[in-house]
């Protein structure tokens, strides 16, 4: 019986043996060790031979030698990966990659039994998209993680995130500016989003109550099958504007209204949140609130890098606040 062939990892010693030069010289070149008087010709020979032989640095050994894994672990809340989240992660990953770090994400699930990923990876920095609990911080401390961002339980405002929570206020104010005063809030049925939906619904209600003559008359979780009946019921109540949790929900509401022959925005105005691609592609195009998700990703990556490298943290977050993008549904 033939056994499968195995390929031994090419080492720096193999490169040195192939070139007939010392292992130390090869190590200095491959590790880009500062302060060494190695000619450029020798440096190029070593690098060319390493490529020819298929040499790859041994990341575990390098991490042990340097004390760094160059891994940033991002702990995500148990939320769906919607457009805004994907944009955020893409930009954070790109920013870290440009600095020579890898971004790894993990999502602890309530009641889950998986071993925390920071125990296996020993990342240079653990960063949370939402503040860590006291229990999580204790686990991180016991695991020897030296750099945690944010380092203590904090509110969104303390973490510099408050500007990104203003979307529902802008949604309500925009509808009021367009003459709509009897409003409803359309939420999501996804239980993972319950806290976020509640935060946005509460801010929408508080904003409406602060404006004379404006009322948030109804609120409901909307899904595809319930949207037609829900929208008709709202219209029968005299509701003329809908604040949607996100653009997907806004599309469901708007689609149900259009299919029922209700003029949008003449009879029912709808505004979403996040400015996802569906907002531009939907007919009629959805008014929405845009947040700088990419800027937020860069900002969190910069926080992680400053913690890993011991440099000053960024002095300010992303420049762009949440803004209303008015289209055809308002």
XYZ file of N, CA, C and O in Angstrom, residues 129-243:
460
model
N -16.683 44.947 19.697
C -17.533 45.904 18.990
C -18.538 46.537 19.941
O -18.991 47.658 19.727
N -18.869 45.810 20.998
C -19.624 46.378 22.109
C -18.804 46.158 23.370
O -17.942 45.274 23.410
N -19.029 46.951 24.418
C -18.206 46.811 25.630
C -18.288 45.413 26.229
O -19.317 44.748 26.181
N -17.178 44.966 26.813
C -17.118 43.658 27.437
C -17.815 43.671 28.799
O -17.838 44.693 29.494
N -18.343 42.516 29.175
C -18.910 42.371 30.511
C -17.785 42.133 31.506
O -16.642 41.834 31.138
N -18.112 42.223 32.788
C -17.109 41.949 33.826
C -16.604 40.516 33.721
O -15.409 40.251 33.899
N -17.490 39.568 33.421
C -17.084 38.161 33.297
C -16.114 37.974 32.136
O -15.118 37.249 32.253
N -16.400 38.606 31.000
C -15.507 38.488 29.853
C -14.136 39.087 30.161
O -13.100 38.516 29.795
N -14.138 40.241 30.827
C -12.860 40.868 31.175
C -12.037 39.978 32.102
O -10.811 39.892 31.982
N -12.698 39.288 33.023
C -11.979 38.390 33.919
C -11.402 37.208 33.145
O -10.272 36.781 33.387
N -12.163 36.673 32.180
C -11.655 35.585 31.342
C -10.435 36.040 30.546
O -9.445 35.305 30.425
N -10.496 37.234 29.993
C -9.375 37.765 29.222
C -8.144 37.938 30.111
O -7.016 37.627 29.708
N -8.356 38.430 31.320
C -7.236 38.627 32.232
C -6.582 37.296 32.580
O -5.345 37.171 32.563
N -7.396 36.273 32.860
C -6.857 34.967 33.209
C -6.124 34.326 32.033
O -5.222 33.513 32.231
N -6.505 34.703 30.815
C -5.863 34.138 29.626
C -4.559 34.848 29.285
O -3.871 34.468 28.342
N -4.229 35.894 30.025
C -2.979 36.606 29.796
C -3.036 37.627 28.676
O -1.991 38.080 28.193
N -4.230 38.002 28.242
C -4.363 39.023 27.199
C -4.021 40.381 27.792
O -4.659 40.844 28.742
N -3.027 41.027 27.241
C -2.543 42.277 27.821
C -3.288 43.502 27.327
O -3.387 44.512 28.035
N -3.793 43.431 26.104
C -4.409 44.619 25.522
C -5.859 44.320 25.150
O -6.126 43.448 24.312
N -6.773 45.042 25.789
C -8.203 44.877 25.554
C -8.798 46.241 25.263
O -8.547 47.208 25.985
N -9.582 46.332 24.194
C -10.231 47.586 23.816
C -11.712 47.317 23.614
O -12.067 46.464 22.812
N -12.639 48.015 24.278
C -12.379 48.954 25.383
C -12.008 48.183 26.642
O -12.448 47.064 26.839
N -11.191 48.793 27.534
C -10.644 48.058 28.666
C -11.628 47.815 29.804
O -11.403 46.959 30.624
N -12.715 48.589 29.884
C -13.677 48.436 30.972
C -15.080 48.511 30.401
O -15.282 49.053 29.313
N -16.086 47.954 31.108
C -17.451 48.116 30.625
C -17.772 49.589 30.467
O -17.440 50.414 31.301
N -18.387 49.933 29.352
C -18.642 51.339 29.052
C -19.930 51.464 28.273
O -20.398 50.521 27.655
N -20.499 52.650 28.337
C -21.671 52.914 27.522
C -21.222 53.257 26.120
O -20.046 53.529 25.866
N -22.155 53.275 25.180
C -21.815 53.627 23.808
C -21.224 55.029 23.743
O -20.276 55.294 23.003
N -21.760 55.937 24.535
C -21.257 57.310 24.514
C -19.814 57.376 24.988
O -18.977 58.071 24.416
N -19.478 56.594 26.035
C -18.112 56.600 26.554
C -17.137 56.004 25.558
O -15.949 56.310 25.566
N -17.621 55.139 24.680
C -16.760 54.494 23.686
C -16.707 55.304 22.392
O -16.167 54.873 21.393
N -17.291 56.509 22.402
C -17.243 57.358 21.230
C -18.182 56.934 20.122
O -17.971 57.267 18.967
N -19.254 56.196 20.472
C -20.127 55.640 19.449
C -21.474 56.355 19.394
O -22.342 55.974 18.632
N -21.679 57.362 20.227
C -23.017 57.924 20.366
C -23.536 58.521 19.070
O -24.736 58.500 18.802
N -22.650 59.063 18.240
C -23.112 59.698 17.009
C -23.765 58.714 16.068
O -24.607 59.072 15.258
N -23.389 57.433 16.194
C -23.933 56.425 15.292
C -25.288 55.916 15.759
O -25.915 55.127 15.075
N -25.733 56.373 16.918
C -27.040 55.972 17.421
C -28.103 57.015 17.148
O -29.245 56.860 17.557
N -27.752 58.098 16.464
C -28.688 59.197 16.247
C -29.627 58.980 15.067
O -30.492 59.818 14.815
N -29.458 57.893 14.328
C -30.247 57.677 13.127
C -31.743 57.803 13.310
O -32.417 58.511 12.536
N -32.362 57.160 14.326
C -33.814 57.272 14.490
C -34.285 58.707 14.713
O -35.388 59.082 14.272
N -33.472 59.498 15.388
C -33.852 60.904 15.566
C -33.910 61.613 14.217
O -34.852 62.348 13.919
N -32.904 61.359 13.370
C -32.902 61.963 12.047
C -34.062 61.449 11.195
O -34.634 62.200 10.398
N -34.398 60.175 11.341
C -35.518 59.621 10.573
C -36.816 60.351 10.907
O -37.576 60.762 10.011
N -37.086 60.497 12.207
C -38.317 61.171 12.627
C -38.324 62.620 12.172
O -39.316 63.116 11.616
N -37.224 63.314 12.392
C -37.168 64.736 12.023
C -37.352 64.920 10.525
O -38.000 65.887 10.088
N -36.802 64.017 9.736
C -36.957 64.129 8.280
C -38.415 63.931 7.872
O -38.939 64.696 7.038
N -39.084 62.946 8.435
C -40.494 62.739 8.105
C -41.335 63.953 8.499
O -42.232 64.370 7.753
N -41.034 64.519 9.662
C -41.783 65.697 10.118
C -41.550 66.876 9.175
O -42.485 67.611 8.819
N -40.305 67.071 8.746
C -39.993 68.146 7.803
C -40.775 67.991 6.508
O -41.115 68.993 5.844
N -41.070 66.754 6.121
C -41.820 66.492 4.887
C -43.335 66.497 5.123
O -44.100 66.142 4.226
N -43.765 66.876 6.334
C -45.192 67.043 6.605
C -45.893 65.836 7.186
O -47.128 65.820 7.277
N -45.169 64.830 7.633
C -45.779 63.618 8.183
C -45.701 63.673 9.713
O -44.626 63.866 10.277
N -46.851 63.487 10.371
C -46.907 63.717 11.807
C -47.496 62.549 12.600
O -47.443 62.536 13.814
N -48.091 61.601 11.914
C -48.648 60.415 12.590
C -47.800 59.212 12.146
O -47.952 58.714 11.031
N -46.929 58.800 13.026
C -45.861 57.887 12.621
C -46.009 56.504 13.244
O -46.689 56.317 14.261
N -45.338 55.543 12.620
C -45.218 54.183 13.144
C -43.755 53.760 13.060
O -42.999 54.261 12.223
N -43.372 52.821 13.914
C -42.026 52.264 13.881
C -42.121 50.810 13.448
O -42.857 50.013 14.042
N -41.367 50.451 12.406
C -41.334 49.084 11.895
C -40.032 48.426 12.322
O -38.949 48.831 11.879
N -40.128 47.416 13.187
C -38.948 46.741 13.695
C -38.686 45.419 13.016
O -39.359 45.039 12.053
N -37.700 44.683 13.527
C -37.305 43.389 12.974
C -37.773 42.262 13.893
O -37.860 42.434 15.112
N -38.039 41.112 13.299
C -38.424 39.937 14.082
C -37.212 39.119 14.530
O -37.373 38.146 15.258
N -36.021 39.484 14.096
C -34.807 38.741 14.443
C -34.491 38.960 15.932
O -34.178 40.072 16.351
N -34.558 37.916 16.708
C -34.359 38.054 18.152
C -32.956 38.534 18.501
O -32.746 39.137 19.561
N -31.994 38.264 17.637
C -30.626 38.708 17.910
C -30.520 40.227 17.919
O -29.582 40.796 18.492
N -31.484 40.888 17.274
C -31.453 42.340 17.161
C -32.357 43.028 18.175
O -32.554 44.241 18.103
N -32.897 42.262 19.121
C -33.909 42.811 20.023
C -33.431 44.080 20.733
O -34.163 45.073 20.810
N -32.202 44.071 21.246
C -31.707 45.242 21.974
C -31.542 46.442 21.052
O -31.896 47.576 21.412
N -30.983 46.205 19.853
C -30.793 47.312 18.911
C -32.134 47.877 18.460
O -32.310 49.101 18.367
N -33.080 46.995 18.156
C -34.409 47.454 17.737
C -35.038 48.292 18.843
O -35.624 49.353 18.588
N -34.917 47.818 20.079
C -35.498 48.554 21.202
C -34.856 49.923 21.360
O -35.541 50.920 21.622
N -33.532 50.002 21.184
C -32.851 51.296 21.293
C -33.352 52.274 20.227
O -33.637 53.443 20.519
N -33.465 51.794 18.994
C -33.906 52.689 17.917
C -35.369 53.075 18.067
O -35.757 54.223 17.821
N -36.195 52.120 18.496
C -37.614 52.412 18.704
C -37.787 53.449 19.819
O -38.586 54.390 19.690
N -37.033 53.298 20.892
C -37.138 54.228 22.013
C -36.727 55.634 21.598
O -37.400 56.621 21.943
N -35.632 55.744 20.845
C -35.185 57.068 20.402
C -36.184 57.680 19.434
O -36.457 58.889 19.486
N -36.766 56.873 18.550
C -37.777 57.393 17.624
C -38.983 57.908 18.397
O -39.516 58.993 18.103
N -39.421 57.147 19.409
C -40.571 57.572 20.203
C -40.268 58.846 20.984
O -41.068 59.786 21.004
N -39.096 58.904 21.609
C -38.730 60.087 22.392
C -38.640 61.319 21.503
O -39.037 62.427 21.902
N -38.096 61.138 20.301
C -37.982 62.268 19.375
C -39.359 62.754 18.951
O -39.623 63.965 18.922
N -40.243 61.823 18.625
C -41.599 62.205 18.215
C -42.313 62.948 19.336
O -42.984 63.965 19.100
N -42.165 62.454 20.564
C -42.854 63.086 21.689
C -42.306 64.473 22.000
O -42.993 65.286 22.625
N -41.083 64.750 21.556
C -40.494 66.065 21.827
C -40.922 67.124 20.817
O -40.615 68.306 21.002
N -41.638 66.719 19.771
C -42.064 67.656 18.731
C -43.575 67.857 18.848
O -44.332 66.892 18.731
N -44.037 69.072 19.085
C -45.473 69.309 19.240
C -46.272 68.833 18.027
O -45.880 69.075 16.882
N -47.353 68.126 18.293
C -48.233 67.678 17.224
C -47.795 66.417 16.521
O -48.460 65.960 15.588
N -46.694 65.822 16.943
C -46.196 64.603 16.315
C -46.367 63.440 17.286
O -46.115 63.566 18.489
N -46.807 62.298 16.778
C -47.056 61.128 17.623
C -46.550 59.865 16.949
O -46.742 59.672 15.746
N -45.909 59.022 17.739
C -45.583 57.675 17.275
C -46.732 56.787 17.732
O -46.789 56.333 18.864
N -47.683 56.560 16.824
C -48.938 55.912 17.177
C -48.845 54.404 17.294
O -49.647 53.784 18.000
N -47.922 53.787 16.571
C -47.884 52.323 16.535
C -46.461 51.840 16.320
O -45.602 52.571 15.814
N -46.230 50.606 16.713
C -44.940 49.965 16.482
C -45.190 48.474 16.360
O -46.065 47.917 17.028
N -44.440 47.837 15.490
C -44.618 46.403 15.282
C -43.390 45.833 14.606
O -42.691 46.527 13.848
N -43.093 44.560 14.878
C -42.070 43.829 14.138
C -42.693 43.395 12.821
O -43.799 42.853 12.793
N -41.981 43.639 11.731
C -42.529 43.383 10.396
C -41.724 42.286 9.710
O -40.496 42.289 9.755
N -42.418 41.346 9.094
C -41.774 40.347 8.247
C -42.576 40.240 6.965
O -43.660 40.837 6.831
N -42.041 39.517 5.992
C -42.603 39.542 4.647
C -44.092 39.195 4.624
O -44.888 39.872 3.973
N -44.480 38.151 5.339
C -45.871 37.716 5.293
C -46.808 38.677 6.019
O -47.988 38.792 5.669
N -46.307 39.367 7.054
C -47.173 40.251 7.845
C -47.264 41.659 7.287
O -48.148 42.422 7.671
N -46.335 42.024 6.397
C -46.250 43.412 5.944
C -47.547 43.940 5.319
O -47.981 45.047 5.664
N -48.216 43.211 4.409
C -49.435 43.772 3.796
C -50.510 44.124 4.824
O -51.078 45.234 4.792
N -50.799 43.196 5.736
C -51.824 43.465 6.747
C -51.392 44.581 7.680
O -52.202 45.433 8.069
N -50.110 44.586 8.063
C -49.606 45.614 8.973
C -49.702 47.001 8.360
O -50.162 47.956 8.995
N -49.285 47.102 7.111
C -49.315 48.406 6.436
C -50.751 48.896 6.276
O -51.058 50.071 6.518
N -51.653 48.021 5.886
C -53.042 48.425 5.731
C -53.631 48.887 7.060
O -54.374 49.879 7.128
N -53.296 48.177 8.130
C -53.782 48.581 9.449
C -53.260 49.948 9.852
O -53.998 50.754 10.429
N -51.998 50.215 9.548
C -51.450 51.533 9.869
C -52.145 52.641 9.086
O -52.490 53.685 9.640
N -52.364 52.398 7.820
C -53.034 53.409 6.997
C -54.450 53.657 7.507
O -54.918 54.793 7.563
N -55.141 52.585 7.898
C -56.497 52.733 8.439
C -56.498 53.558 9.718
O -57.499 54.210 10.050
N -55.377 53.551 10.467
C -55.245 54.357 11.683
C -54.911 55.812 11.379
O -54.870 56.636 12.293
N -54.669 56.110 10.129
C -54.282 57.471 9.762
C -52.797 57.729 9.827
O -52.353 58.883 9.732
N -52.018 56.671 9.976
C -50.554 56.840 10.000
C -50.077 57.223 8.603
O -50.487 56.625 7.605
N -49.176 58.216 8.537
C -48.708 58.688 7.235
C -47.195 58.630 7.062
O -46.659 59.051 6.038
N -46.486 58.105 8.059
C -45.038 57.990 7.951
C -44.521 56.814 8.753
O -45.015 56.555 9.856
N -43.542 56.079 8.201
C -42.998 54.902 8.875
C -41.492 55.050 9.040
O -40.768 55.288 8.057
N -41.038 54.905 10.276
C -39.618 54.829 10.606
C -39.253 53.341 10.649
O -39.761 52.605 11.492
